[in-house]
Tab-separated table of C-alpha atoms and ligand atoms in Angstrom:
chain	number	residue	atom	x	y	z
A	1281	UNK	CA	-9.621	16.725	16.529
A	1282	UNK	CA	-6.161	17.309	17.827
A	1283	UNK	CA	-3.522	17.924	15.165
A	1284	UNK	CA	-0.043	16.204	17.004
A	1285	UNK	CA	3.309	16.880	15.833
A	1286	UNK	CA	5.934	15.549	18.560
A	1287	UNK	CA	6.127	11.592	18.996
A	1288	UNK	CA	6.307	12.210	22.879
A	1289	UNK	CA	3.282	14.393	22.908
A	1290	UNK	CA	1.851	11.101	20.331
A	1291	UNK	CA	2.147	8.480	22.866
A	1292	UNK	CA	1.157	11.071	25.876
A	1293	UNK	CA	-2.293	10.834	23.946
A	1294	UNK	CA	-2.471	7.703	23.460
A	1295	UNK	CA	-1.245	6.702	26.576
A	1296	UNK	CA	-4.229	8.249	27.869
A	1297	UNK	CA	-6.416	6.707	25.651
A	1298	UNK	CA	-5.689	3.635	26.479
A	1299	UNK	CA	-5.910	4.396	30.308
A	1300	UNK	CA	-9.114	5.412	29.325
A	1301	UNK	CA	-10.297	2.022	28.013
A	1302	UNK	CA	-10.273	2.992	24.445
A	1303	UNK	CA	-9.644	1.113	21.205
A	1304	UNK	CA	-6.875	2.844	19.365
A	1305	UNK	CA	-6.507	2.136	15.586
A	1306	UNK	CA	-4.473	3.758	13.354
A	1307	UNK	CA	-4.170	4.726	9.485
A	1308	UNK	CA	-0.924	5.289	8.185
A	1309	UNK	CA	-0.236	7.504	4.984
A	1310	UNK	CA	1.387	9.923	3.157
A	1311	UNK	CA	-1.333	12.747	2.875
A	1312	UNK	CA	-3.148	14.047	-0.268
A	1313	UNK	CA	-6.396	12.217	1.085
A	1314	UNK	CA	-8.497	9.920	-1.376
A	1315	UNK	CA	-11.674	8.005	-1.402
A	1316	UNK	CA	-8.922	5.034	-1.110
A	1317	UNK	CA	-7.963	5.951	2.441
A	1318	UNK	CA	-11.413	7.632	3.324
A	1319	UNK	CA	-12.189	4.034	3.507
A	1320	UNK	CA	-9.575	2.771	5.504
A	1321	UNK	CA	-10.236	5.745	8.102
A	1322	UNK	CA	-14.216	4.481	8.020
A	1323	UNK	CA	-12.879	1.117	8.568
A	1324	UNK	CA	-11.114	2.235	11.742
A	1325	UNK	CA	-14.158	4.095	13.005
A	1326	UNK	CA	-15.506	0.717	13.227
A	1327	UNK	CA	-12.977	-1.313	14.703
A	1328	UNK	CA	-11.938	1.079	17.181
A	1329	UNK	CA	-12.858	4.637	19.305
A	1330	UNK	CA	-9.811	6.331	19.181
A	1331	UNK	CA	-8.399	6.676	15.555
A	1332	UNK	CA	-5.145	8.203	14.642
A	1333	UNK	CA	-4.060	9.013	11.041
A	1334	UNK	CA	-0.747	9.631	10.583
A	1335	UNK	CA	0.253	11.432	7.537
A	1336	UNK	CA	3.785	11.778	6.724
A	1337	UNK	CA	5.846	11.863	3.473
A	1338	UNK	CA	8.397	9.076	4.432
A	1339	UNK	CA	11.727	10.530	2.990
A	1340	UNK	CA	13.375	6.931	3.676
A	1341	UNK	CA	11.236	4.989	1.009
A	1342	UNK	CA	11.543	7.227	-1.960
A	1343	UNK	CA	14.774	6.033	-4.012
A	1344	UNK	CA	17.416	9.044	-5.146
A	1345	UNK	CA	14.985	9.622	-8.715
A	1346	UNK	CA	12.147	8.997	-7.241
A	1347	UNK	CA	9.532	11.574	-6.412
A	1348	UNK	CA	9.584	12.606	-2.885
A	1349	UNK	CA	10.232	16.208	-3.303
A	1350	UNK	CA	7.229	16.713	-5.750
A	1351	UNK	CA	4.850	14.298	-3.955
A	1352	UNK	CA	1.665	16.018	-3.742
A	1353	UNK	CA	0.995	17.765	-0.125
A	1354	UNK	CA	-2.386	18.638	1.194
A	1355	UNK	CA	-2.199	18.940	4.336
A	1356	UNK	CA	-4.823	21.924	5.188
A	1357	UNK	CA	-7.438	19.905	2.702
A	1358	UNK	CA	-6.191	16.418	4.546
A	1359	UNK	CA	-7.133	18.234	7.954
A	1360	UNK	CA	-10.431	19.233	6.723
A	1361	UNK	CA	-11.347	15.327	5.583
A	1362	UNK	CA	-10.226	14.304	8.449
A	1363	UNK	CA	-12.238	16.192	10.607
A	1364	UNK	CA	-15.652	15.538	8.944
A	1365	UNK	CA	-14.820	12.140	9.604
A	1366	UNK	CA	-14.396	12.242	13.636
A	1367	UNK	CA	-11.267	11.063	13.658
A	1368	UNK	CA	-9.741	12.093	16.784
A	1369	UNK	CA	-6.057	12.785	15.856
A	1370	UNK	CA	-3.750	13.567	13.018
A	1371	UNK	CA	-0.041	12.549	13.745
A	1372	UNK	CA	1.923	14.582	11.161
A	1373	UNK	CA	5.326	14.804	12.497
A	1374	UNK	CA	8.356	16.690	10.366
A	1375	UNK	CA	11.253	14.902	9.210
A	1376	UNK	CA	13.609	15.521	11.553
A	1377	UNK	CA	10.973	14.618	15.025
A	1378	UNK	CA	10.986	11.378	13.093
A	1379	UNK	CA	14.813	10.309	12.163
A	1380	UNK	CA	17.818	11.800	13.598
A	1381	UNK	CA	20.530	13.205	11.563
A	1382	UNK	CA	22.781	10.129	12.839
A	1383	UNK	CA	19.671	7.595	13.054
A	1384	UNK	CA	21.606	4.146	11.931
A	1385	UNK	CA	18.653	1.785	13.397
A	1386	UNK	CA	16.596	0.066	10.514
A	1387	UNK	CA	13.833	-2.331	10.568
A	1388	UNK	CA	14.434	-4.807	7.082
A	1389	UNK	CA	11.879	-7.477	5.608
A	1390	UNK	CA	14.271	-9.813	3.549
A	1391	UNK	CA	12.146	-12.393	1.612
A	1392	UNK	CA	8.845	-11.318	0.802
A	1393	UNK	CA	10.694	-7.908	-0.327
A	1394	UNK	CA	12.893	-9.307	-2.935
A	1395	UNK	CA	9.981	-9.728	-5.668
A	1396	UNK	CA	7.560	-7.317	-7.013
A	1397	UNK	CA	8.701	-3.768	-6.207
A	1398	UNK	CA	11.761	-4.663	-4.270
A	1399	UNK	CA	13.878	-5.643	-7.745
A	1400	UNK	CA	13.151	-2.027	-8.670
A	1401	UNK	CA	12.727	-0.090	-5.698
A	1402	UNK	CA	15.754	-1.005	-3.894
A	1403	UNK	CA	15.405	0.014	0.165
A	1404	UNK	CA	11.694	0.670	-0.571
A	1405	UNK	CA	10.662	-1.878	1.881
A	1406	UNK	CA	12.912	-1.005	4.425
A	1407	UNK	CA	12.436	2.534	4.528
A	1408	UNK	CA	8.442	1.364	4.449
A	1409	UNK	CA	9.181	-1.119	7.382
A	1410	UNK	CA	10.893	1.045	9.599
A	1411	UNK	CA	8.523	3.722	9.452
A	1412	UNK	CA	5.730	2.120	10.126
A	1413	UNK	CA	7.518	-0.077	13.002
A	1414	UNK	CA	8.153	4.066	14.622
A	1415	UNK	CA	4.951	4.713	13.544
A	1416	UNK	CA	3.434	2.309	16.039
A	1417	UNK	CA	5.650	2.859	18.739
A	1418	UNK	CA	4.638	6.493	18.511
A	1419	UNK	CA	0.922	5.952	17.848
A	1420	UNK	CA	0.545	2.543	20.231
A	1421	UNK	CA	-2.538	1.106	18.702
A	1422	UNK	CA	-4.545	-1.656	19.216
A	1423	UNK	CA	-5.125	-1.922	15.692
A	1424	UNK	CA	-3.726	-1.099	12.039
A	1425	UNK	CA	-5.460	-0.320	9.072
A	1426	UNK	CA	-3.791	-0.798	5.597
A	1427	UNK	CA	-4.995	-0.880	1.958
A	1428	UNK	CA	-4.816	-3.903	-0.712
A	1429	UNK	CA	-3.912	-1.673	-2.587
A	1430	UNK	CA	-0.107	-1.977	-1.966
A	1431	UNK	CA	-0.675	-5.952	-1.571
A	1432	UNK	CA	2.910	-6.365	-0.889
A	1433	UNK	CA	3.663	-3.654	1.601
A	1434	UNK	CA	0.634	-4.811	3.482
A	1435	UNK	CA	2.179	-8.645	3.520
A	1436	UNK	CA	5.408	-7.010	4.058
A	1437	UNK	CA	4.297	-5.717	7.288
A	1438	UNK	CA	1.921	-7.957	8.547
A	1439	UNK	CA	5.254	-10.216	8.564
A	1440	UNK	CA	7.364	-7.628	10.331
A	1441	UNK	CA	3.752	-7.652	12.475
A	1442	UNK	CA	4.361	-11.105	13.452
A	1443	UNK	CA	8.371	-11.709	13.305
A	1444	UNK	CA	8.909	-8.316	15.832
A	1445	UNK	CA	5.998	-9.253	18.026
A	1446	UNK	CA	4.156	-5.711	17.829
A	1447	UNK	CA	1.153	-5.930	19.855
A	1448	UNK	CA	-1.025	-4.722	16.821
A	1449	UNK	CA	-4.097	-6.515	14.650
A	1450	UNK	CA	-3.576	-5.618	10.781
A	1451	UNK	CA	-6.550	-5.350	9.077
A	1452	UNK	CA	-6.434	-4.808	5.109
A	1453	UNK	CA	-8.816	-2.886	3.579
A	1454	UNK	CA	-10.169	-3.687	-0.260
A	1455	UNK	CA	-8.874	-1.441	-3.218
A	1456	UNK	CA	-11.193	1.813	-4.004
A	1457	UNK	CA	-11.399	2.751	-7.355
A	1458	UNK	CA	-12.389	4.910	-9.435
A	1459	UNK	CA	-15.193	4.102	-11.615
A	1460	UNK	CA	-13.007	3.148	-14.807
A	1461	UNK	CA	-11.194	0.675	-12.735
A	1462	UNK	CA	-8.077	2.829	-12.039
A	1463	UNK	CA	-7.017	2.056	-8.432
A	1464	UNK	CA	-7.254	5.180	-6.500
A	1465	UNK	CA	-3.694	6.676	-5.672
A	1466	UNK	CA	-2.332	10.221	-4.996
A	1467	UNK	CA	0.171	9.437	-7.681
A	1468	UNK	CA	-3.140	9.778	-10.041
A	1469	UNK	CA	-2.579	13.227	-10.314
A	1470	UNK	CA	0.311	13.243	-11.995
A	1471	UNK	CA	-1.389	12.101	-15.246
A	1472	UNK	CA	-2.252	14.017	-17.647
A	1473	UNK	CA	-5.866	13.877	-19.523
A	1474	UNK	CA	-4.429	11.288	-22.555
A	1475	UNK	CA	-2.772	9.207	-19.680
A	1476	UNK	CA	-5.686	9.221	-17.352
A	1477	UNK	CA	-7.938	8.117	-20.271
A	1478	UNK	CA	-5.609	5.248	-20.925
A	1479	UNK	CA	-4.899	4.451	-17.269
A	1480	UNK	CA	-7.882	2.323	-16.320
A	1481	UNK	CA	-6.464	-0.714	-19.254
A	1482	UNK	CA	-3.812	-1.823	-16.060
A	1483	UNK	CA	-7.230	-2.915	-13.902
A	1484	UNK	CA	-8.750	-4.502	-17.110
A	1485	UNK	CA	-5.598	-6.178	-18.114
A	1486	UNK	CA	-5.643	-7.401	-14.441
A	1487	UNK	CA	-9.301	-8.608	-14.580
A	1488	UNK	CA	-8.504	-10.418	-18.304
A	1489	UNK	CA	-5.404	-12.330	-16.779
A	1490	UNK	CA	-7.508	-13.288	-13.927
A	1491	UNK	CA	-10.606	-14.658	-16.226
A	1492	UNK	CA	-7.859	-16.558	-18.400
A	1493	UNK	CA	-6.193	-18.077	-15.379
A	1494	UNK	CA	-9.113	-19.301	-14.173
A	1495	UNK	CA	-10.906	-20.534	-17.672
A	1496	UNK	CA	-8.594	-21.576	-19.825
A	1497	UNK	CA	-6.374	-24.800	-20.040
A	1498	UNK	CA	-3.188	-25.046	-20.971
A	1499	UNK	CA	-2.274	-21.200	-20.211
A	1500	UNK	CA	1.453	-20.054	-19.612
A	1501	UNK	CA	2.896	-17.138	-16.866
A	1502	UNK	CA	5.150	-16.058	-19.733
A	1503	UNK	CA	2.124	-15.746	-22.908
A	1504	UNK	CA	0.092	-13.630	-20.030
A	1505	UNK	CA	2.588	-11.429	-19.249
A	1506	UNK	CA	3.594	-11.218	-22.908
A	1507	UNK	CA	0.070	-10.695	-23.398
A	1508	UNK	CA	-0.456	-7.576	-20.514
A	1509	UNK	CA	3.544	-6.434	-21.665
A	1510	UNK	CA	2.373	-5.838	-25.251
A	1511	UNK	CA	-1.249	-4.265	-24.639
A	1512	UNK	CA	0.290	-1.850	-22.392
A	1513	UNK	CA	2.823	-0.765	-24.401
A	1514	UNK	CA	0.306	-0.774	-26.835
A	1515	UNK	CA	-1.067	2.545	-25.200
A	1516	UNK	CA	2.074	4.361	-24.451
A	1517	UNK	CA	3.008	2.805	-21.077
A	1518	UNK	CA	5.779	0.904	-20.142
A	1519	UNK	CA	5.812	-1.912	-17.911
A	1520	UNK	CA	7.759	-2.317	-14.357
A	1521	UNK	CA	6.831	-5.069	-13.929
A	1522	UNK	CA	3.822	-8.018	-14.379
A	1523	UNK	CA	3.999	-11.516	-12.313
A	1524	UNK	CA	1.873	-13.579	-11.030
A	1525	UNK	CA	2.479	-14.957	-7.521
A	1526	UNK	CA	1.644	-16.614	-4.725
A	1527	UNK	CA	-0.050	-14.409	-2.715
A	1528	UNK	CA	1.255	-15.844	0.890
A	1529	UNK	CA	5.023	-15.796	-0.193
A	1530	UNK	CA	4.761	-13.571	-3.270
A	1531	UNK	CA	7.059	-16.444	-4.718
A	1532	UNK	CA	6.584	-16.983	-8.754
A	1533	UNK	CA	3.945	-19.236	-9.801
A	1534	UNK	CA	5.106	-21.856	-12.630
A	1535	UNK	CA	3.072	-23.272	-15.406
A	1536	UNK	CA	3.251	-26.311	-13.481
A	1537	UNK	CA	1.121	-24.642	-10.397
A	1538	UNK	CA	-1.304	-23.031	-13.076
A	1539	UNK	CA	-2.902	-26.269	-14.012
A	1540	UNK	CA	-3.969	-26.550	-10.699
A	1541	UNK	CA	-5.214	-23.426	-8.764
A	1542	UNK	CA	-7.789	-24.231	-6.989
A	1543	UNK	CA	-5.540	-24.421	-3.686
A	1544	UNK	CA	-3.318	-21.641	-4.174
A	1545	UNK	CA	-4.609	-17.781	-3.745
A	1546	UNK	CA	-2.945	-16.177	-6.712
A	1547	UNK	CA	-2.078	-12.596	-6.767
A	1548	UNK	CA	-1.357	-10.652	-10.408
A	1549	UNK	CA	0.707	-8.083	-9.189
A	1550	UNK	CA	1.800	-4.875	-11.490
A	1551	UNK	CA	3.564	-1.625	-11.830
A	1552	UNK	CA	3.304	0.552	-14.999
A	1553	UNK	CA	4.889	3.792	-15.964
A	1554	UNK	CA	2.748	6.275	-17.853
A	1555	UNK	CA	5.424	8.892	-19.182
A	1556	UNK	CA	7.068	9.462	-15.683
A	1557	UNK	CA	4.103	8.051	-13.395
A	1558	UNK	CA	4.685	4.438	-11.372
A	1559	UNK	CA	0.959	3.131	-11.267
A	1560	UNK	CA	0.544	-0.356	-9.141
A	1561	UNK	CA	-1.856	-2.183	-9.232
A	1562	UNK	CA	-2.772	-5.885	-8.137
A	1563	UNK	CA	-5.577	-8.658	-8.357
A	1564	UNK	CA	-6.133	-10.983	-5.622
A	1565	UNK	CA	-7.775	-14.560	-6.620
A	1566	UNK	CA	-8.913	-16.195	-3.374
A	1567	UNK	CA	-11.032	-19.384	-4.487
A	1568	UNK	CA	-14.335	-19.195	-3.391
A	1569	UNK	CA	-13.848	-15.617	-2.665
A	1570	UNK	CA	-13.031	-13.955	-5.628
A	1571	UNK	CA	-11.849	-10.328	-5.155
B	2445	AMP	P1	-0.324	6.115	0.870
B	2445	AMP	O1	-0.815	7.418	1.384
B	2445	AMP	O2	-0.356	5.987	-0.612
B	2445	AMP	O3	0.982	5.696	1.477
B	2445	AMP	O4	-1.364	5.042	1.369
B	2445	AMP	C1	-1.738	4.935	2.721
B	2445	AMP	C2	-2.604	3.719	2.897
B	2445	AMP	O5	-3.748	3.851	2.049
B	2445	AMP	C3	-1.907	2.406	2.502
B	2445	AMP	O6	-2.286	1.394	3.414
B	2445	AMP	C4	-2.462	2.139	1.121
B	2445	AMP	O7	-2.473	0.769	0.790
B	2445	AMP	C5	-3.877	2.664	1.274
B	2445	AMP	N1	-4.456	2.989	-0.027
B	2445	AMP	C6	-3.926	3.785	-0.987
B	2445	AMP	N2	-4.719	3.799	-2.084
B	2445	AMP	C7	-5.767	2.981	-1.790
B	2445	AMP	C8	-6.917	2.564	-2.510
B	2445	AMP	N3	-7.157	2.990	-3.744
B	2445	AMP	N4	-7.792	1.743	-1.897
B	2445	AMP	C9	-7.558	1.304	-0.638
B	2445	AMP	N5	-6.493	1.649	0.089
B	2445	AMP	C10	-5.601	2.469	-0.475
């Protein structure tokens, strides 16, 4: 496994790869290797016979209070999972290989970014989209592998995807979890014991909303969110925020659309601060496909 650090030495490598008739997919992230991306990584192995993983701390998506300085970094341990699973380079550039000190070039998502996240993550998205945009112009792949996980980033980008004409097939990947529910994230280990006890209620919240959305009559957006608002705060935690939208324009769903959902794929989309930690998590109600 070749560990690359230069985006000219990047797409040297890949260059070759592809010259070589090879299938290049790449993982993006930000390090501190879970299960979660284990299985995006496995996913590539499938898909493709070249796989990159790119692991980089992305200083442009972190707001001014937000935690990129204490973001946990792995990298020796990331290396080491990496490795056991064949893949056959890490990208893992520094700061300044990836943005000059006068960069003023920005790639910017402006509708599906506005909801969710985006009202309180301002430039979130766009730091998100540009990165990954120089991601695969330094990595070249055939293919991309992202999580559900981050359901809007992933729609976020398979947008930018299609809109900017990237030669690249987005695949996303289910959510791993842990096996209380709680969505695997490198942000888990911030909580402490109490919090990571009481963590796993977002998922079951998630999983109740979903049930009553699709069993009950006469249900309103504003009595389920009410409903997850007050159980989580319940706990301790304090909600971002809950909503439940479509999950092709992450637009709002009214009450009017919820007496009728069997042609709309709903998504239940939260964030949730225990003490200092932003947990997200989402469920994704396809009809006849429930996941
Ligand atoms: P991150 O390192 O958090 O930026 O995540 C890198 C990629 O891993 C993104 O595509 C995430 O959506 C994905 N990912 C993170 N956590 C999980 C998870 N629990 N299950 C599946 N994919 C995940």
């Amino acid at each position: 496994m070749k560990i690359i650090s230069t985006i000219s030495e990047m797409q040297n490598a890949s260059q070759e790869a592809r010259m070589a008739g090879l299938r290049i997919a790449v993982v993006p992230t930000m390090g501190c290797l879970h299960e979660g991306h284990i299985s995006l990584i496995e996913k590539a192995k499938q898909l493709a016979n070249f796989v990159i993983v790119t692991i980089f701390v992305n200083p442009t998506q972190f707001g001014e209070n937000e935690d990129f300085s204490t973001y946990p970094r792995t990298f020796d341990r990331d290396c080491q999972i990496c490795k056991d699973l064949t893949v056959d380079v890490i990208f893992a550039p520094q700061d300044n290989e990836m943005y000059h000190s006068d960069a003023s070039t920005w790639v910017e998502e402006i509708q599906l970014s506005e909801n969710l996240c985006g009202k309180t993550r301002k430039g979130h998205f766009r730091g998100v989209t540009t990165v990954v945009a120089k991601l695969f112009n330094a990595t070249m792949p055939h293919k991309a592998i992202f999580g559900q996980k981050d359901a809007q980033q992933a729609l976020i980008i398979k947008r930018m995807i299609r809109d900017l004409n990237f030669p690249v097939e987005m695949i996303i990947a289910p959510t791993i979890r842990e096996n209380d529910g709680l969505a695997m994230s490198s942000r888990n280990k911030y909580l402490s014991e109490k919090e990571r006890k009481t963590a796993p209620i977002i998922n079951q919240l998630l999983i109740e909303i979903e049930e009553k959305l699709l069993n009950e009559q006469a249900i309103s957006v504003e009595s389920l969110k009410e409903y997850f608002t007050s159980s989580i705060t319940a706990v301790g935690g304090k909600v971002d925020y809950i909503e439940i939208v479509d999950a092709n324009n992450l637009k709002n769903i009214t009450d009017k659309q919820l007496d009728d959902i069997t042609n709309t794929e709903i998504l239940i989309a939260t964030a949730v601060y225990m003490n200092t930690t932003r947990l997200i998590d989402n469920q994704l109600i396809l009809h006849n496909d429930v996941s």
